[in-house]
Amino acid sequence: MTAYTATVTVRLKRGVLDPEAETTRRALERLGFSLEALRSADRFEIDLEAASADEAADRADEMAERLLANPTIHDYDVAVDER
Amino acid sequence: MTAYTATVTVRLKRGVLDPEAETTRRALERLGFSLEALRSADRFEIDLEAASADEAADRADEMAERLLANPTIHDYDVAVDER
């Protein structure tokens, strides 16, 4: 078994309103920053042991499907690094 | 001016309690997943125009300092890609 860190990034799908990101964008503009858009995402870094990077990615993918992301409103991606 | 996307990742510092991540970890274990640790982070993807990648990174860094991160409890890093 090898130690891996799987990073799951969960984003709102295009078209889903994100009032928190919109508020953050406006607050940055009020502070004088100029920006075109701001998107927010949740990032989960999961330490796990697996026989291979592929197995670690499969397990992280299943965690995203079952708990971390809501497929109705979220897209996600998974990246795996050896620890 | 070139179009860049700056990605700011905001994490809790080591030693700061993260009850939300702890709850997520336990929920994954209850679903039958085995994992050693789970850390959560916020990720902001900011579209902005700047004269250079360095300037874009400097501005994103200042946004993190002034609004996106709380230096008492958070660490952050900034990555910049051309759009």
Short mmCIF file of N, CA and C in Angstrom, two decimals:
data_model
loop_
_atom_site.label_atom_id
_atom_site.label_comp_id
_atom_site.label_asym_id
_atom_site.label_seq_id
_atom_site.Cartn_x
_atom_site.Cartn_y
_atom_site.Cartn_z
N MET A 1 0.84 -1.20 0.00
CA MET A 1 0.00 0.00 0.00
C MET A 1 0.88 1.26 0.00
N THR A 2 0.48 2.24 -0.73
CA THR A 2 1.22 3.49 -0.82
C THR A 2 0.33 4.61 -0.28
N ALA A 3 0.97 5.64 0.28
CA ALA A 3 0.22 6.76 0.85
C ALA A 3 -0.01 7.82 -0.25
N TYR A 4 -1.25 8.17 -0.46
CA TYR A 4 -1.59 9.18 -1.46
C TYR A 4 -2.39 10.32 -0.83
N THR A 5 -2.35 11.46 -1.47
CA THR A 5 -3.30 12.53 -1.15
C THR A 5 -4.15 12.78 -2.39
N ALA A 6 -5.45 12.59 -2.24
CA ALA A 6 -6.38 12.86 -3.34
C ALA A 6 -7.01 14.23 -3.10
N THR A 7 -6.98 15.06 -4.12
CA THR A 7 -7.58 16.39 -4.01
C THR A 7 -8.84 16.43 -4.84
N VAL A 8 -9.97 16.66 -4.17
CA VAL A 8 -11.27 16.73 -4.86
C VAL A 8 -11.70 18.20 -4.87
N THR A 9 -11.88 18.76 -6.06
CA THR A 9 -12.34 20.14 -6.18
C THR A 9 -13.79 20.13 -6.65
N VAL A 10 -14.65 20.74 -5.86
CA VAL A 10 -16.10 20.73 -6.13
C VAL A 10 -16.54 22.14 -6.49
N ARG A 11 -17.07 22.28 -7.71
CA ARG A 11 -17.50 23.60 -8.21
C ARG A 11 -18.98 23.59 -8.52
N LEU A 12 -19.61 24.74 -8.44
CA LEU A 12 -20.98 24.85 -8.94
C LEU A 12 -20.96 24.74 -10.46
N LYS A 13 -21.96 24.06 -11.02
CA LYS A 13 -22.07 24.00 -12.48
C LYS A 13 -22.32 25.38 -13.04
N ARG A 14 -21.93 25.57 -14.30
CA ARG A 14 -22.23 26.82 -14.99
C ARG A 14 -23.73 27.08 -14.96
N GLY A 15 -24.11 28.29 -14.64
CA GLY A 15 -25.53 28.62 -14.65
C GLY A 15 -26.17 28.54 -13.27
N VAL A 16 -25.49 27.88 -12.32
CA VAL A 16 -26.02 27.84 -10.95
C VAL A 16 -25.59 29.13 -10.25
N LEU A 17 -26.54 29.83 -9.68
CA LEU A 17 -26.22 31.10 -9.01
C LEU A 17 -25.33 30.87 -7.80
N ASP A 18 -24.40 31.80 -7.58
CA ASP A 18 -23.48 31.69 -6.44
C ASP A 18 -23.44 33.04 -5.72
N PRO A 19 -24.44 33.30 -4.88
CA PRO A 19 -24.53 34.62 -4.24
C PRO A 19 -23.32 34.93 -3.36
N GLU A 20 -22.71 33.91 -2.76
CA GLU A 20 -21.55 34.15 -1.91
C GLU A 20 -20.38 34.69 -2.75
N ALA A 21 -20.14 34.07 -3.91
CA ALA A 21 -19.06 34.54 -4.78
C ALA A 21 -19.35 35.95 -5.29
N GLU A 22 -20.63 36.21 -5.58
CA GLU A 22 -21.01 37.52 -6.08
C GLU A 22 -20.76 38.59 -5.00
N THR A 23 -21.10 38.27 -3.76
CA THR A 23 -20.85 39.19 -2.65
C THR A 23 -19.35 39.44 -2.47
N THR A 24 -18.56 38.38 -2.58
CA THR A 24 -17.11 38.52 -2.46
C THR A 24 -16.55 39.40 -3.58
N ARG A 25 -17.05 39.18 -4.81
CA ARG A 25 -16.58 39.99 -5.95
C ARG A 25 -16.88 41.47 -5.70
N ARG A 26 -18.10 41.75 -5.23
CA ARG A 26 -18.46 43.16 -4.99
C ARG A 26 -17.63 43.77 -3.87
N ALA A 27 -17.36 42.98 -2.83
CA ALA A 27 -16.55 43.49 -1.72
C ALA A 27 -15.13 43.82 -2.22
N LEU A 28 -14.58 42.97 -3.09
CA LEU A 28 -13.24 43.25 -3.65
C LEU A 28 -13.29 44.53 -4.48
N GLU A 29 -14.35 44.71 -5.25
CA GLU A 29 -14.45 45.93 -6.06
C GLU A 29 -14.56 47.16 -5.17
N ARG A 30 -15.31 47.04 -4.09
CA ARG A 30 -15.42 48.18 -3.17
C ARG A 30 -14.07 48.53 -2.56
N LEU A 31 -13.21 47.52 -2.41
CA LEU A 31 -11.87 47.77 -1.88
C LEU A 31 -10.94 48.35 -2.96
N GLY A 32 -11.45 48.49 -4.19
CA GLY A 32 -10.65 49.13 -5.23
C GLY A 32 -10.01 48.17 -6.22
N PHE A 33 -10.26 46.86 -6.06
CA PHE A 33 -9.69 45.88 -6.99
C PHE A 33 -10.53 45.82 -8.25
N SER A 34 -9.87 45.61 -9.40
CA SER A 34 -10.64 45.42 -10.61
C SER A 34 -10.52 43.96 -11.05
N LEU A 35 -11.67 43.32 -11.25
CA LEU A 35 -11.67 41.91 -11.66
C LEU A 35 -12.90 41.69 -12.53
N GLU A 36 -12.84 40.65 -13.37
CA GLU A 36 -13.96 40.39 -14.27
C GLU A 36 -14.95 39.39 -13.71
N ALA A 37 -14.45 38.39 -13.02
CA ALA A 37 -15.34 37.36 -12.49
C ALA A 37 -14.65 36.68 -11.33
N LEU A 38 -15.44 36.11 -10.44
CA LEU A 38 -14.89 35.34 -9.33
C LEU A 38 -15.77 34.10 -9.15
N ARG A 39 -15.14 32.94 -9.13
CA ARG A 39 -15.87 31.70 -8.86
C ARG A 39 -15.29 31.09 -7.59
N SER A 40 -16.16 30.51 -6.78
CA SER A 40 -15.63 29.85 -5.59
C SER A 40 -15.83 28.35 -5.72
N ALA A 41 -14.97 27.60 -5.07
CA ALA A 41 -15.04 26.15 -5.11
C ALA A 41 -14.60 25.62 -3.76
N ASP A 42 -15.04 24.39 -3.45
CA ASP A 42 -14.58 23.71 -2.25
C ASP A 42 -13.51 22.71 -2.65
N ARG A 43 -12.50 22.64 -1.81
CA ARG A 43 -11.40 21.73 -2.10
C ARG A 43 -11.22 20.81 -0.89
N PHE A 44 -11.21 19.51 -1.14
CA PHE A 44 -11.00 18.52 -0.07
C PHE A 44 -9.69 17.79 -0.36
N GLU A 45 -8.78 17.79 0.62
CA GLU A 45 -7.53 17.04 0.48
C GLU A 45 -7.64 15.81 1.37
N ILE A 46 -7.64 14.64 0.76
CA ILE A 46 -7.91 13.39 1.48
C ILE A 46 -6.67 12.53 1.48
N ASP A 47 -6.15 12.23 2.67
CA ASP A 47 -5.01 11.32 2.78
C ASP A 47 -5.54 9.90 2.88
N LEU A 48 -5.07 9.04 2.00
CA LEU A 48 -5.51 7.64 2.06
C LEU A 48 -4.41 6.72 1.56
N GLU A 49 -4.54 5.45 1.92
CA GLU A 49 -3.59 4.43 1.47
C GLU A 49 -4.27 3.60 0.40
N ALA A 50 -3.55 3.33 -0.68
CA ALA A 50 -4.14 2.53 -1.74
C ALA A 50 -3.03 1.77 -2.44
N ALA A 51 -3.43 0.74 -3.21
CA ALA A 51 -2.45 -0.10 -3.90
C ALA A 51 -1.84 0.65 -5.09
N SER A 52 -2.59 1.58 -5.66
CA SER A 52 -2.07 2.31 -6.82
C SER A 52 -2.74 3.69 -6.88
N ALA A 53 -2.15 4.58 -7.68
CA ALA A 53 -2.75 5.91 -7.85
C ALA A 53 -4.15 5.79 -8.46
N ASP A 54 -4.32 4.83 -9.38
CA ASP A 54 -5.63 4.65 -9.99
C ASP A 54 -6.68 4.25 -8.96
N GLU A 55 -6.29 3.35 -8.05
CA GLU A 55 -7.25 2.93 -7.03
C GLU A 55 -7.59 4.11 -6.11
N ALA A 56 -6.57 4.91 -5.75
CA ALA A 56 -6.82 6.09 -4.90
C ALA A 56 -7.78 7.04 -5.60
N ALA A 57 -7.58 7.27 -6.91
CA ALA A 57 -8.45 8.17 -7.67
C ALA A 57 -9.87 7.62 -7.73
N ASP A 58 -10.00 6.30 -7.92
CA ASP A 58 -11.34 5.70 -7.98
C ASP A 58 -12.08 5.89 -6.66
N ARG A 59 -11.35 5.70 -5.56
CA ARG A 59 -12.01 5.84 -4.26
C ARG A 59 -12.40 7.28 -4.01
N ALA A 60 -11.52 8.23 -4.36
CA ALA A 60 -11.85 9.65 -4.16
C ALA A 60 -13.05 10.04 -5.03
N ASP A 61 -13.07 9.49 -6.25
CA ASP A 61 -14.19 9.74 -7.15
C ASP A 61 -15.51 9.26 -6.53
N GLU A 62 -15.47 8.09 -5.92
CA GLU A 62 -16.69 7.56 -5.31
C GLU A 62 -17.10 8.41 -4.09
N MET A 63 -16.09 8.89 -3.32
CA MET A 63 -16.42 9.79 -2.19
C MET A 63 -17.12 11.05 -2.70
N ALA A 64 -16.63 11.58 -3.83
CA ALA A 64 -17.25 12.78 -4.39
C ALA A 64 -18.68 12.48 -4.82
N GLU A 65 -18.88 11.35 -5.52
CA GLU A 65 -20.21 10.98 -6.00
C GLU A 65 -21.20 10.81 -4.85
N ARG A 66 -20.71 10.18 -3.77
CA ARG A 66 -21.64 9.78 -2.71
C ARG A 66 -21.84 10.86 -1.66
N LEU A 67 -20.84 11.74 -1.44
CA LEU A 67 -20.99 12.68 -0.34
C LEU A 67 -20.51 14.10 -0.64
N LEU A 68 -19.34 14.24 -1.25
CA LEU A 68 -18.73 15.57 -1.30
C LEU A 68 -19.41 16.50 -2.29
N ALA A 69 -19.93 15.94 -3.38
CA ALA A 69 -20.57 16.77 -4.40
C ALA A 69 -22.04 16.39 -4.54
N ASN A 70 -22.83 17.35 -4.93
CA ASN A 70 -24.24 17.10 -5.24
C ASN A 70 -24.37 17.16 -6.76
N PRO A 71 -24.58 16.01 -7.42
CA PRO A 71 -24.50 15.98 -8.88
C PRO A 71 -25.52 16.89 -9.58
N THR A 72 -26.56 17.28 -8.88
CA THR A 72 -27.54 18.19 -9.49
C THR A 72 -26.94 19.57 -9.75
N ILE A 73 -26.09 20.02 -8.85
CA ILE A 73 -25.59 21.40 -8.98
C ILE A 73 -24.07 21.49 -9.09
N HIS A 74 -23.36 20.39 -8.84
CA HIS A 74 -21.89 20.47 -8.79
C HIS A 74 -21.21 19.67 -9.90
N ASP A 75 -20.08 20.19 -10.36
CA ASP A 75 -19.08 19.39 -11.09
C ASP A 75 -17.90 19.19 -10.13
N TYR A 76 -17.13 18.14 -10.36
CA TYR A 76 -15.94 17.97 -9.52
C TYR A 76 -14.82 17.37 -10.34
N ASP A 77 -13.59 17.58 -9.86
CA ASP A 77 -12.49 16.81 -10.44
C ASP A 77 -11.59 16.30 -9.33
N VAL A 78 -10.86 15.25 -9.67
CA VAL A 78 -10.03 14.54 -8.69
C VAL A 78 -8.59 14.52 -9.20
N ALA A 79 -7.65 14.87 -8.34
CA ALA A 79 -6.22 14.75 -8.68
C ALA A 79 -5.55 13.97 -7.56
N VAL A 80 -4.60 13.11 -7.90
CA VAL A 80 -3.95 12.26 -6.89
C VAL A 80 -2.45 12.48 -6.93
N ASP A 81 -1.86 12.68 -5.76
CA ASP A 81 -0.39 12.77 -5.66
C ASP A 81 0.10 11.79 -4.62
N GLU A 82 1.29 11.25 -4.87
CA GLU A 82 1.89 10.40 -3.85
C GLU A 82 2.36 11.29 -2.71
N ARG A 83 2.20 10.77 -1.48
CA ARG A 83 2.58 11.60 -0.34
C ARG A 83 4.03 11.35 0.03
N MET B 1 -2.68 44.52 -22.16
CA MET B 1 -3.25 43.76 -21.05
C MET B 1 -3.59 42.34 -21.49
N THR B 2 -3.31 41.40 -20.61
CA THR B 2 -3.60 40.00 -20.92
C THR B 2 -4.62 39.48 -19.91
N ALA B 3 -5.41 38.51 -20.34
CA ALA B 3 -6.43 37.94 -19.46
C ALA B 3 -5.83 36.77 -18.68
N TYR B 4 -5.93 36.84 -17.38
CA TYR B 4 -5.41 35.78 -16.50
C TYR B 4 -6.52 35.26 -15.60
N THR B 5 -6.33 34.02 -15.14
CA THR B 5 -7.14 33.51 -14.03
C THR B 5 -6.19 33.24 -12.86
N ALA B 6 -6.44 33.93 -11.75
CA ALA B 6 -5.64 33.70 -10.54
C ALA B 6 -6.44 32.77 -9.62
N THR B 7 -5.80 31.73 -9.15
CA THR B 7 -6.46 30.80 -8.24
C THR B 7 -5.87 30.98 -6.84
N VAL B 8 -6.71 31.37 -5.90
CA VAL B 8 -6.28 31.57 -4.52
C VAL B 8 -6.85 30.42 -3.69
N THR B 9 -5.99 29.65 -3.06
CA THR B 9 -6.43 28.55 -2.20
C THR B 9 -6.19 28.94 -0.75
N VAL B 10 -7.25 28.94 0.04
CA VAL B 10 -7.19 29.39 1.43
C VAL B 10 -7.42 28.19 2.34
N ARG B 11 -6.42 27.90 3.18
CA ARG B 11 -6.49 26.73 4.08
C ARG B 11 -6.40 27.20 5.53
N LEU B 12 -6.98 26.42 6.42
CA LEU B 12 -6.73 26.67 7.84
C LEU B 12 -5.29 26.31 8.17
N LYS B 13 -4.66 27.12 9.03
CA LYS B 13 -3.31 26.79 9.48
C LYS B 13 -3.31 25.48 10.26
N ARG B 14 -2.16 24.82 10.25
CA ARG B 14 -2.01 23.62 11.06
C ARG B 14 -2.33 23.93 12.52
N GLY B 15 -3.12 23.08 13.15
CA GLY B 15 -3.43 23.29 14.56
C GLY B 15 -4.76 23.99 14.78
N VAL B 16 -5.31 24.61 13.72
CA VAL B 16 -6.63 25.24 13.87
C VAL B 16 -7.68 24.15 13.67
N LEU B 17 -8.59 24.03 14.61
CA LEU B 17 -9.62 22.99 14.53
C LEU B 17 -10.53 23.22 13.33
N ASP B 18 -10.94 22.13 12.67
CA ASP B 18 -11.82 22.23 11.51
C ASP B 18 -12.97 21.24 11.70
N PRO B 19 -13.98 21.62 12.50
CA PRO B 19 -15.05 20.67 12.81
C PRO B 19 -15.83 20.22 11.57
N GLU B 20 -15.91 21.07 10.55
CA GLU B 20 -16.63 20.69 9.34
C GLU B 20 -15.90 19.54 8.62
N ALA B 21 -14.57 19.67 8.51
CA ALA B 21 -13.80 18.62 7.86
C ALA B 21 -13.87 17.33 8.68
N GLU B 22 -13.86 17.46 10.00
CA GLU B 22 -13.93 16.29 10.87
C GLU B 22 -15.27 15.57 10.68
N THR B 23 -16.34 16.34 10.58
CA THR B 23 -17.67 15.75 10.35
C THR B 23 -17.71 15.04 9.00
N THR B 24 -17.12 15.67 7.98
CA THR B 24 -17.10 15.06 6.65
C THR B 24 -16.31 13.75 6.68
N ARG B 25 -15.17 13.77 7.38
CA ARG B 25 -14.36 12.55 7.48
C ARG B 25 -15.15 11.42 8.13
N ARG B 26 -15.84 11.75 9.21
CA ARG B 26 -16.62 10.70 9.90
C ARG B 26 -17.75 10.19 9.03
N ALA B 27 -18.39 11.09 8.29
CA ALA B 27 -19.49 10.67 7.41
C ALA B 27 -18.96 9.73 6.33
N LEU B 28 -17.77 10.02 5.80
CA LEU B 28 -17.18 9.12 4.79
C LEU B 28 -16.89 7.76 5.41
N GLU B 29 -16.37 7.77 6.64
CA GLU B 29 -16.08 6.48 7.29
C GLU B 29 -17.36 5.69 7.55
N ARG B 30 -18.42 6.39 7.92
CA ARG B 30 -19.70 5.70 8.12
C ARG B 30 -20.21 5.08 6.83
N LEU B 31 -19.87 5.70 5.70
CA LEU B 31 -20.26 5.14 4.40
C LEU B 31 -19.36 3.98 3.98
N GLY B 32 -18.33 3.69 4.79
CA GLY B 32 -17.49 2.53 4.50
C GLY B 32 -16.15 2.87 3.87
N PHE B 33 -15.86 4.16 3.69
CA PHE B 33 -14.57 4.54 3.10
C PHE B 33 -13.49 4.52 4.17
N SER B 34 -12.28 4.14 3.77
CA SER B 34 -11.19 4.24 4.74
C SER B 34 -10.25 5.36 4.30
N LEU B 35 -9.99 6.27 5.22
CA LEU B 35 -9.11 7.40 4.92
C LEU B 35 -8.38 7.79 6.20
N GLU B 36 -7.22 8.45 6.04
CA GLU B 36 -6.44 8.81 7.22
C GLU B 36 -6.74 10.21 7.72
N ALA B 37 -6.94 11.13 6.78
CA ALA B 37 -7.20 12.51 7.18
C ALA B 37 -7.92 13.21 6.05
N LEU B 38 -8.65 14.25 6.41
CA LEU B 38 -9.32 15.07 5.40
C LEU B 38 -9.16 16.53 5.80
N ARG B 39 -8.68 17.33 4.87
CA ARG B 39 -8.58 18.78 5.11
C ARG B 39 -9.46 19.48 4.08
N SER B 40 -10.12 20.55 4.51
CA SER B 40 -10.91 21.29 3.54
C SER B 40 -10.27 22.66 3.32
N ALA B 41 -10.50 23.20 2.14
CA ALA B 41 -9.95 24.51 1.80
C ALA B 41 -10.94 25.22 0.89
N ASP B 42 -10.84 26.54 0.87
CA ASP B 42 -11.65 27.33 -0.06
C ASP B 42 -10.78 27.72 -1.24
N ARG B 43 -11.38 27.67 -2.40
CA ARG B 43 -10.63 28.00 -3.61
C ARG B 43 -11.39 29.09 -4.34
N PHE B 44 -10.70 30.17 -4.67
CA PHE B 44 -11.31 31.28 -5.42
C PHE B 44 -10.61 31.37 -6.77
N GLU B 45 -11.39 31.34 -7.84
CA GLU B 45 -10.83 31.51 -9.18
C GLU B 45 -11.23 32.90 -9.66
N ILE B 46 -10.23 33.75 -9.86
CA ILE B 46 -10.49 35.16 -10.14
C ILE B 46 -10.02 35.48 -11.56
N ASP B 47 -10.94 35.90 -12.42
CA ASP B 47 -10.57 36.34 -13.77
C ASP B 47 -10.22 37.81 -13.72
N LEU B 48 -9.04 38.16 -14.19
CA LEU B 48 -8.64 39.57 -14.19
C LEU B 48 -7.71 39.85 -15.35
N GLU B 49 -7.61 41.13 -15.71
CA GLU B 49 -6.69 41.56 -16.76
C GLU B 49 -5.49 42.23 -16.11
N ALA B 50 -4.30 41.91 -16.60
CA ALA B 50 -3.10 42.52 -16.02
C ALA B 50 -2.03 42.59 -17.09
N ALA B 51 -1.01 43.42 -16.85
CA ALA B 51 0.06 43.60 -17.83
C ALA B 51 0.97 42.37 -17.88
N SER B 52 1.05 41.63 -16.77
CA SER B 52 1.94 40.46 -16.74
C SER B 52 1.41 39.47 -15.71
N ALA B 53 1.89 38.24 -15.79
CA ALA B 53 1.49 37.23 -14.81
C ALA B 53 1.91 37.65 -13.40
N ASP B 54 3.08 38.29 -13.29
CA ASP B 54 3.54 38.75 -11.98
C ASP B 54 2.60 39.78 -11.39
N GLU B 55 2.14 40.71 -12.24
CA GLU B 55 1.21 41.72 -11.73
C GLU B 55 -0.10 41.06 -11.29
N ALA B 56 -0.59 40.10 -12.10
CA ALA B 56 -1.83 39.39 -11.73
C ALA B 56 -1.66 38.68 -10.39
N ALA B 57 -0.49 38.03 -10.20
CA ALA B 57 -0.24 37.32 -8.94
C ALA B 57 -0.18 38.30 -7.77
N ASP B 58 0.47 39.46 -7.98
CA ASP B 58 0.56 40.45 -6.91
C ASP B 58 -0.83 40.93 -6.50
N ARG B 59 -1.69 41.17 -7.50
CA ARG B 59 -3.03 41.66 -7.16
C ARG B 59 -3.83 40.59 -6.44
N ALA B 60 -3.73 39.34 -6.90
CA ALA B 60 -4.47 38.26 -6.23
C ALA B 60 -3.95 38.09 -4.80
N ASP B 61 -2.65 38.24 -4.63
CA ASP B 61 -2.04 38.14 -3.30
C ASP B 61 -2.62 39.22 -2.38
N GLU B 62 -2.75 40.42 -2.91
CA GLU B 62 -3.30 41.51 -2.08
C GLU B 62 -4.78 41.26 -1.76
N MET B 63 -5.53 40.69 -2.72
CA MET B 63 -6.93 40.35 -2.43
C MET B 63 -7.02 39.33 -1.30
N ALA B 64 -6.10 38.36 -1.32
CA ALA B 64 -6.10 37.36 -0.26
C ALA B 64 -5.78 38.00 1.08
N GLU B 65 -4.75 38.87 1.10
CA GLU B 65 -4.35 39.55 2.34
C GLU B 65 -5.48 40.38 2.92
N ARG B 66 -6.18 41.09 2.02
CA ARG B 66 -7.15 42.07 2.51
C ARG B 66 -8.53 41.50 2.75
N LEU B 67 -8.91 40.43 2.02
CA LEU B 67 -10.30 39.97 2.17
C LEU B 67 -10.47 38.45 2.21
N LEU B 68 -9.79 37.72 1.32
CA LEU B 68 -10.14 36.31 1.15
C LEU B 68 -9.66 35.44 2.30
N ALA B 69 -8.53 35.81 2.90
CA ALA B 69 -7.96 35.01 3.98
C ALA B 69 -7.89 35.83 5.26
N ASN B 70 -7.98 35.15 6.38
CA ASN B 70 -7.79 35.78 7.68
C ASN B 70 -6.42 35.32 8.19
N PRO B 71 -5.44 36.23 8.21
CA PRO B 71 -4.06 35.80 8.50
C PRO B 71 -3.87 35.16 9.87
N THR B 72 -4.81 35.38 10.77
CA THR B 72 -4.71 34.76 12.09
C THR B 72 -4.88 33.24 12.01
N ILE B 73 -5.76 32.79 11.14
CA ILE B 73 -6.08 31.36 11.11
C ILE B 73 -5.79 30.70 9.76
N HIS B 74 -5.54 31.49 8.71
CA HIS B 74 -5.41 30.91 7.36
C HIS B 74 -4.01 31.06 6.78
N ASP B 75 -3.62 30.06 6.00
CA ASP B 75 -2.54 30.18 5.02
C ASP B 75 -3.18 30.22 3.64
N TYR B 76 -2.49 30.81 2.68
CA TYR B 76 -3.05 30.78 1.32
C TYR B 76 -1.93 30.67 0.31
N ASP B 77 -2.26 30.18 -0.88
CA ASP B 77 -1.31 30.29 -1.98
C ASP B 77 -2.03 30.76 -3.23
N VAL B 78 -1.25 31.33 -4.15
CA VAL B 78 -1.79 31.94 -5.36
C VAL B 78 -1.12 31.29 -6.56
N ALA B 79 -1.91 30.89 -7.55
CA ALA B 79 -1.37 30.40 -8.82
C ALA B 79 -2.04 31.18 -9.94
N VAL B 80 -1.27 31.50 -10.98
CA VAL B 80 -1.82 32.31 -12.06
C VAL B 80 -1.66 31.56 -13.39
N ASP B 81 -2.73 31.51 -14.18
CA ASP B 81 -2.67 30.94 -15.53
C ASP B 81 -3.20 31.95 -16.52
N GLU B 82 -2.61 31.94 -17.73
CA GLU B 82 -3.17 32.76 -18.78
C GLU B 82 -4.49 32.14 -19.22
N ARG B 83 -5.47 32.99 -19.55
CA ARG B 83 -6.77 32.46 -19.94
C ARG B 83 -6.84 32.28 -21.46
#
